Tab-separated table of C-alpha atoms in Angstrom:
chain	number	residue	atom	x	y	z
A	18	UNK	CA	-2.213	-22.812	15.886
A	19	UNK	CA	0.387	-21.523	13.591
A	20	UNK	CA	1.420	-17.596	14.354
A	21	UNK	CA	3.485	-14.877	13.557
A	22	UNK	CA	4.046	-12.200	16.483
A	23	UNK	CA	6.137	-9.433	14.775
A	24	UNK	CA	7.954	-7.271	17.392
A	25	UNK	CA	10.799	-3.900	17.024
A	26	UNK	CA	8.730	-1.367	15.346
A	27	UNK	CA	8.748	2.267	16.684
A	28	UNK	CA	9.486	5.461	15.959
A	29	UNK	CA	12.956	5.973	14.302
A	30	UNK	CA	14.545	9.886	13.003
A	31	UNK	CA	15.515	9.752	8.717
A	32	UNK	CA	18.551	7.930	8.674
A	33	UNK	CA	18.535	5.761	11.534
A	34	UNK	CA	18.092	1.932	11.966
A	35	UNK	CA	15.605	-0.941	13.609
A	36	UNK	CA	15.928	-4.514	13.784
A	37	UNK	CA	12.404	-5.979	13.468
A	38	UNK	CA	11.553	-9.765	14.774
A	39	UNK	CA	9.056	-11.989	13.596
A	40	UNK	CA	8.508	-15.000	15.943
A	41	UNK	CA	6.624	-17.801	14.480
A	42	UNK	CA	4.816	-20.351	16.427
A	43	UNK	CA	2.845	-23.787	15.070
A	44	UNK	CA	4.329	-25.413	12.208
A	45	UNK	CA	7.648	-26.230	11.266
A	46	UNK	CA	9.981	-22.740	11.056
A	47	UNK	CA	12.568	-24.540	9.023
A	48	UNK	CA	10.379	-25.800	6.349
A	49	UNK	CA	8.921	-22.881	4.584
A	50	UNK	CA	10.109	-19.991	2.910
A	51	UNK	CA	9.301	-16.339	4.840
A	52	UNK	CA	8.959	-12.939	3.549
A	53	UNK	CA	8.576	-9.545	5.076
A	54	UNK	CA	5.259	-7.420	3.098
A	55	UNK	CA	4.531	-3.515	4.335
A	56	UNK	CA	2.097	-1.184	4.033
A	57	UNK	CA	2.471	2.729	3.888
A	58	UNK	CA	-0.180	4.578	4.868
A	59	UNK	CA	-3.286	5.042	2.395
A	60	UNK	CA	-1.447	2.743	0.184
A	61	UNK	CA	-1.391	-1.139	-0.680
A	62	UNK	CA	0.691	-3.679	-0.062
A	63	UNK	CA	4.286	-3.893	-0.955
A	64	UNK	CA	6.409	-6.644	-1.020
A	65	UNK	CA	9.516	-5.918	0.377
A	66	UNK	CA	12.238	-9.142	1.334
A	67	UNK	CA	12.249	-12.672	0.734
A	68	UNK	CA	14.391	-15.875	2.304
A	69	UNK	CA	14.378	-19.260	1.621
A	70	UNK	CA	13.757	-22.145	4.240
A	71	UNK	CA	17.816	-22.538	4.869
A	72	UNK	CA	18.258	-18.397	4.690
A	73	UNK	CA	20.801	-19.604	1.854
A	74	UNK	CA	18.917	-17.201	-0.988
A	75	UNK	CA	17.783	-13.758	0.154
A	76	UNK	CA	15.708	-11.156	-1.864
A	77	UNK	CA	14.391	-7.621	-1.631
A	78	UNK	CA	12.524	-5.029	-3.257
A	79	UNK	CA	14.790	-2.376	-5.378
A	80	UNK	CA	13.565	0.406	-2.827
A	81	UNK	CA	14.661	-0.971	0.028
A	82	UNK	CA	17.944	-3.003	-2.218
A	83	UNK	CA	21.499	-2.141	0.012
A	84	UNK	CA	19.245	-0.969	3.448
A	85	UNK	CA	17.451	-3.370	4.286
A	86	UNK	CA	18.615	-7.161	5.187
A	87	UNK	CA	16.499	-10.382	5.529
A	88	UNK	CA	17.660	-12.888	7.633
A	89	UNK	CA	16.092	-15.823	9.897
A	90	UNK	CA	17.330	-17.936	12.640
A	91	UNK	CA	15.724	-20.972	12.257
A	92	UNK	CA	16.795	-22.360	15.821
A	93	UNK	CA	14.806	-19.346	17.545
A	94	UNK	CA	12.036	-19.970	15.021
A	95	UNK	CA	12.633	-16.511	14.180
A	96	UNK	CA	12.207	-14.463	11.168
A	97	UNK	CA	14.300	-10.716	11.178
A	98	UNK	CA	14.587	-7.536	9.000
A	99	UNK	CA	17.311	-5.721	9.799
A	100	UNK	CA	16.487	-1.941	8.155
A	101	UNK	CA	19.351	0.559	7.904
A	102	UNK	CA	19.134	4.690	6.780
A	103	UNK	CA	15.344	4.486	6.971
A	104	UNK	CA	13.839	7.263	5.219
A	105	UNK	CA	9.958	8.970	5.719
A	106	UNK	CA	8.870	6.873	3.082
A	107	UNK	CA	9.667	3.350	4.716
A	108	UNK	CA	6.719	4.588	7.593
A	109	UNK	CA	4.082	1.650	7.215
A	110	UNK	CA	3.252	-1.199	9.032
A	111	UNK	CA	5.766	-4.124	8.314
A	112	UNK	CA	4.179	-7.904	8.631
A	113	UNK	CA	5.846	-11.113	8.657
A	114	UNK	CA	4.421	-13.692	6.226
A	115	UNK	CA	4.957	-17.368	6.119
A	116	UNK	CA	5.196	-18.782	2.276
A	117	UNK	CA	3.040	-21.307	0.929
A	118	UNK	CA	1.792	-22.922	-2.504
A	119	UNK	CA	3.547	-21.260	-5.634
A	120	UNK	CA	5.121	-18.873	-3.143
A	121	UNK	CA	1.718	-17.354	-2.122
A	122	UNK	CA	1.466	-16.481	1.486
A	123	UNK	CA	-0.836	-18.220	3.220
A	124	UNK	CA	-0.414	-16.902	7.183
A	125	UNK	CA	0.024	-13.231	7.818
A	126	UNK	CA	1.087	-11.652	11.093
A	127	UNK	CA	-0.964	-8.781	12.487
A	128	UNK	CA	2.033	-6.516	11.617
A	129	UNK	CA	4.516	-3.963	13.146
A	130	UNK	CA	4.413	-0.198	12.921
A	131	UNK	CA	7.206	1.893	11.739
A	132	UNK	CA	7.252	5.606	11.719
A	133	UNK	CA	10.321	7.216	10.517
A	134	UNK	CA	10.402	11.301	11.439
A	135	UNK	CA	12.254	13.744	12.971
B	22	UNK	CA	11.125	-6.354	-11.759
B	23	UNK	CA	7.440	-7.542	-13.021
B	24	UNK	CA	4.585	-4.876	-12.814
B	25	UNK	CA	1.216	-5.586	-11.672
B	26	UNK	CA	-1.538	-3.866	-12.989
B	27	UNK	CA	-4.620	-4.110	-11.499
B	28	UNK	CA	-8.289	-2.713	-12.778
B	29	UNK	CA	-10.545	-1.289	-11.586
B	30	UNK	CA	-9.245	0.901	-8.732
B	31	UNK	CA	-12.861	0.999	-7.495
B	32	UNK	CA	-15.763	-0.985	-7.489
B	33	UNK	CA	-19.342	-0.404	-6.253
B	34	UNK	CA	-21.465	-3.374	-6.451
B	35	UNK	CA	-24.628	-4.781	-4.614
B	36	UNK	CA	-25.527	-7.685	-2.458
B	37	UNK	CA	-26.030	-10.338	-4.823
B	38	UNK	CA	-23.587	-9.135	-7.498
B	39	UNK	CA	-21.267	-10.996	-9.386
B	40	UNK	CA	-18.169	-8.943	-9.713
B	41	UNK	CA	-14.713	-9.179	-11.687
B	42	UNK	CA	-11.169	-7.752	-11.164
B	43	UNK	CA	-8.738	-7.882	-13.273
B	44	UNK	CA	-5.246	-7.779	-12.819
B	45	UNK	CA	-2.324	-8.012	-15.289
B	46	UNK	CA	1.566	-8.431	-15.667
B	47	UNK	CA	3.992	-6.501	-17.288
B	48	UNK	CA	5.425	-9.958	-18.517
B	49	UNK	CA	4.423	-13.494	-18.958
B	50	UNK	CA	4.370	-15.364	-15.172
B	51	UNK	CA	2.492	-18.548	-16.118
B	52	UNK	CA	0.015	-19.228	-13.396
B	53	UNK	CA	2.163	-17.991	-10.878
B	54	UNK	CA	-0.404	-15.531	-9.675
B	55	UNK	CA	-1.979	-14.922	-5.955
B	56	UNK	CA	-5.197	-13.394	-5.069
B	57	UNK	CA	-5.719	-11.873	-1.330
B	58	UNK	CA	-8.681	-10.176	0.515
B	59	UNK	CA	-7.874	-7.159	3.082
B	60	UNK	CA	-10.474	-5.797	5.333
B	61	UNK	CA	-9.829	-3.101	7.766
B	62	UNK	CA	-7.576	-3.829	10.836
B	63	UNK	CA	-7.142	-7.467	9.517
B	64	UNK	CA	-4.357	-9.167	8.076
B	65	UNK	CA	-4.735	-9.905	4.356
B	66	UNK	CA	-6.399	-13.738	3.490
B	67	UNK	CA	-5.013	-15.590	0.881
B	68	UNK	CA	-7.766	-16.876	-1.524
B	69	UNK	CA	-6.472	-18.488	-4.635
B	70	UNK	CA	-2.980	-19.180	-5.784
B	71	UNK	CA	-1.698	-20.513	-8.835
B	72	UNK	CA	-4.202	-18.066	-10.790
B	73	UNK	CA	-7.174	-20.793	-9.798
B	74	UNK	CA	-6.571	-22.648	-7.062
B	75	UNK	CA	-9.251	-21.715	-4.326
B	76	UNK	CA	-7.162	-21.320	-0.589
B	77	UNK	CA	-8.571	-24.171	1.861
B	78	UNK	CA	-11.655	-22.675	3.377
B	79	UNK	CA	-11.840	-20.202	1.105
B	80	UNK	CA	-15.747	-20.062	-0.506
B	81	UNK	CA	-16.716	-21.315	-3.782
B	82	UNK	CA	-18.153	-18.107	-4.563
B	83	UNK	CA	-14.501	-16.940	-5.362
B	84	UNK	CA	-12.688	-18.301	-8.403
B	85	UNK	CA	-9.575	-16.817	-10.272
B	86	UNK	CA	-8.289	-17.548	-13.986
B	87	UNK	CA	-6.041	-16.867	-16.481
B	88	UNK	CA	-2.530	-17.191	-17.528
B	89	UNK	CA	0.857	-15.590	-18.888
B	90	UNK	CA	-0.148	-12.368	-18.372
B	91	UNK	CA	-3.884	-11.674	-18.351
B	92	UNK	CA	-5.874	-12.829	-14.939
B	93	UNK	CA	-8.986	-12.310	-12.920
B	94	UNK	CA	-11.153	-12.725	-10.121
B	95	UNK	CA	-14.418	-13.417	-9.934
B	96	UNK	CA	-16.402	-13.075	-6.565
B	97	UNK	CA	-20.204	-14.943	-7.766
B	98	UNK	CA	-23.378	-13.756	-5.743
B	99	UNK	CA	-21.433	-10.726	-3.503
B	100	UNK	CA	-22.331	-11.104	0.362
B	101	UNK	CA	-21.803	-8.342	2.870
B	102	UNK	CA	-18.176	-9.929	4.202
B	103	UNK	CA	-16.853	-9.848	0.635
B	104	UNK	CA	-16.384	-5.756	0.322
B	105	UNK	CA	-12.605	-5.017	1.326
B	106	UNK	CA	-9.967	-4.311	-0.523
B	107	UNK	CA	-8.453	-7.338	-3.245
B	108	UNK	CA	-5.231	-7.808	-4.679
B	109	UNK	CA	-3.259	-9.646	-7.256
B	110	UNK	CA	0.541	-10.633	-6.438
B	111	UNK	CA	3.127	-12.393	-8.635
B	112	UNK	CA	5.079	-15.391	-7.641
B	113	UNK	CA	6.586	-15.829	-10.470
B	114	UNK	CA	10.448	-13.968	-9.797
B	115	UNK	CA	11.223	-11.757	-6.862
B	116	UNK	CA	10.610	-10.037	-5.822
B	117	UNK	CA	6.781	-10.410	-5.669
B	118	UNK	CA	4.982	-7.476	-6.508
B	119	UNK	CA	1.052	-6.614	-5.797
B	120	UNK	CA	-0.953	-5.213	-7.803
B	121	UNK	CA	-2.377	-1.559	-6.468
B	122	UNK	CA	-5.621	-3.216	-5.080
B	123	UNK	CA	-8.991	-2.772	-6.079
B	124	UNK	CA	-11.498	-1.514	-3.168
B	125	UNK	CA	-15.362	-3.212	-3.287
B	126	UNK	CA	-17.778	-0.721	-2.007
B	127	UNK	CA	-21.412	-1.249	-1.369
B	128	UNK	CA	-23.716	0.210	-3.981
């Protein structure tokens, strides 16, 4: 069964950093691009970083662009998002997403909650 | 970056229903367009990609079209697991923004 077990959320003061993991299980890690998606509260879905298969090509959303940093160890089978000088409006659940078909994303983790606040 | 407009915001239909969202870029993308379906507490479901390709499993009751810059989704004969909350996403350049959603309500 192909998964995605993101892990490192938690409550974080403006300014300060978290390393999140995303663990994938059941198909080959290597093979497929990954992306992290979030959601704020009471709002949709945001897109937020991108890597390809080798981790060679990295992308991310202009609001996170110079704090945030996408990066996978393909080894571990594991998928990170390093996020730096977190502000109150990065507070959403953050879920891993394996790419698929015309870079849709076809397997969704259940997500990991970040609350930034003093 | 591309925008992704999506209409209506809300939608109250019936059991039965044949609905249609709409959803459309700030520039030409081809068919590099993604439809997904979030319900409450779930992770979202991917149900078409490349603007009309139905997602494996995925019911026939859903279909998506369109192209460039104009797209939609169209959920035939509405059943009582289809209300949640829909959105359009672009593939097309990072980085791959979503539409705002549209919410399906029961009537």
């Amino acid at each position: 069964e192909v998964q995605l077990l993101e892990s490192g959320g938690g409550l974080v003061q403006p300014g300060g950093s978290l390393r999140l993991s995303c663990a994938a299980s059941g198909f080959s890690f290597n093979n497929y691009d990954m992306s992290w998606v979030r959601q704020a509260p009471g709002k949709g879905l945001e897109w937020v970083s991108g890597i390809s298969r080798s981790g060679a090509s990295t992308y991310h959303a202009d609001s996170v662009k110079g704090r945030f940093t996408i990066s996978r160890d393909n080894s571990k089978n594991t998928l990170y998002l390093q996020m730096n000088s977190l502000r109150g409006e990065d507070t959403a659940v953050y879920h891993c997403a394996k790419g698929a078909y015309f870079a849709s994303i076809d397997v969704w983790g259940n997500g990991t909650t970040v609350t930034v606040s003093s | 970056d591309i925008q992704m407009t999506q209409s209506p915001s809300s939608l109250s239909a019936s059991v039965g229903d044949r609905v249609t969202i709409t959803c459309r870029a700030s520039q030409s993308i081809g068919d590099y367009l993604n439809w997904y379906q979030r319900k409450p507490g779930k992770a979202p479901k991917l149900l078409i990609y490349a603007a009309s390709t139905l997602q494996s499993g995925v019911p026939s009751s859903f279909s998506g079209s369109g192209s460039g810059t104009d797209f939609t989704l169209t959920i035939n004969s509405l059943q009582p697991e289809d209300f949640a909350t829909y959105y359009c996403q672009q593939s097309y350049s990072a980085p791959h923004t979503f539409g705002q959603g549209t919410k399906l309500e029961i009537k």
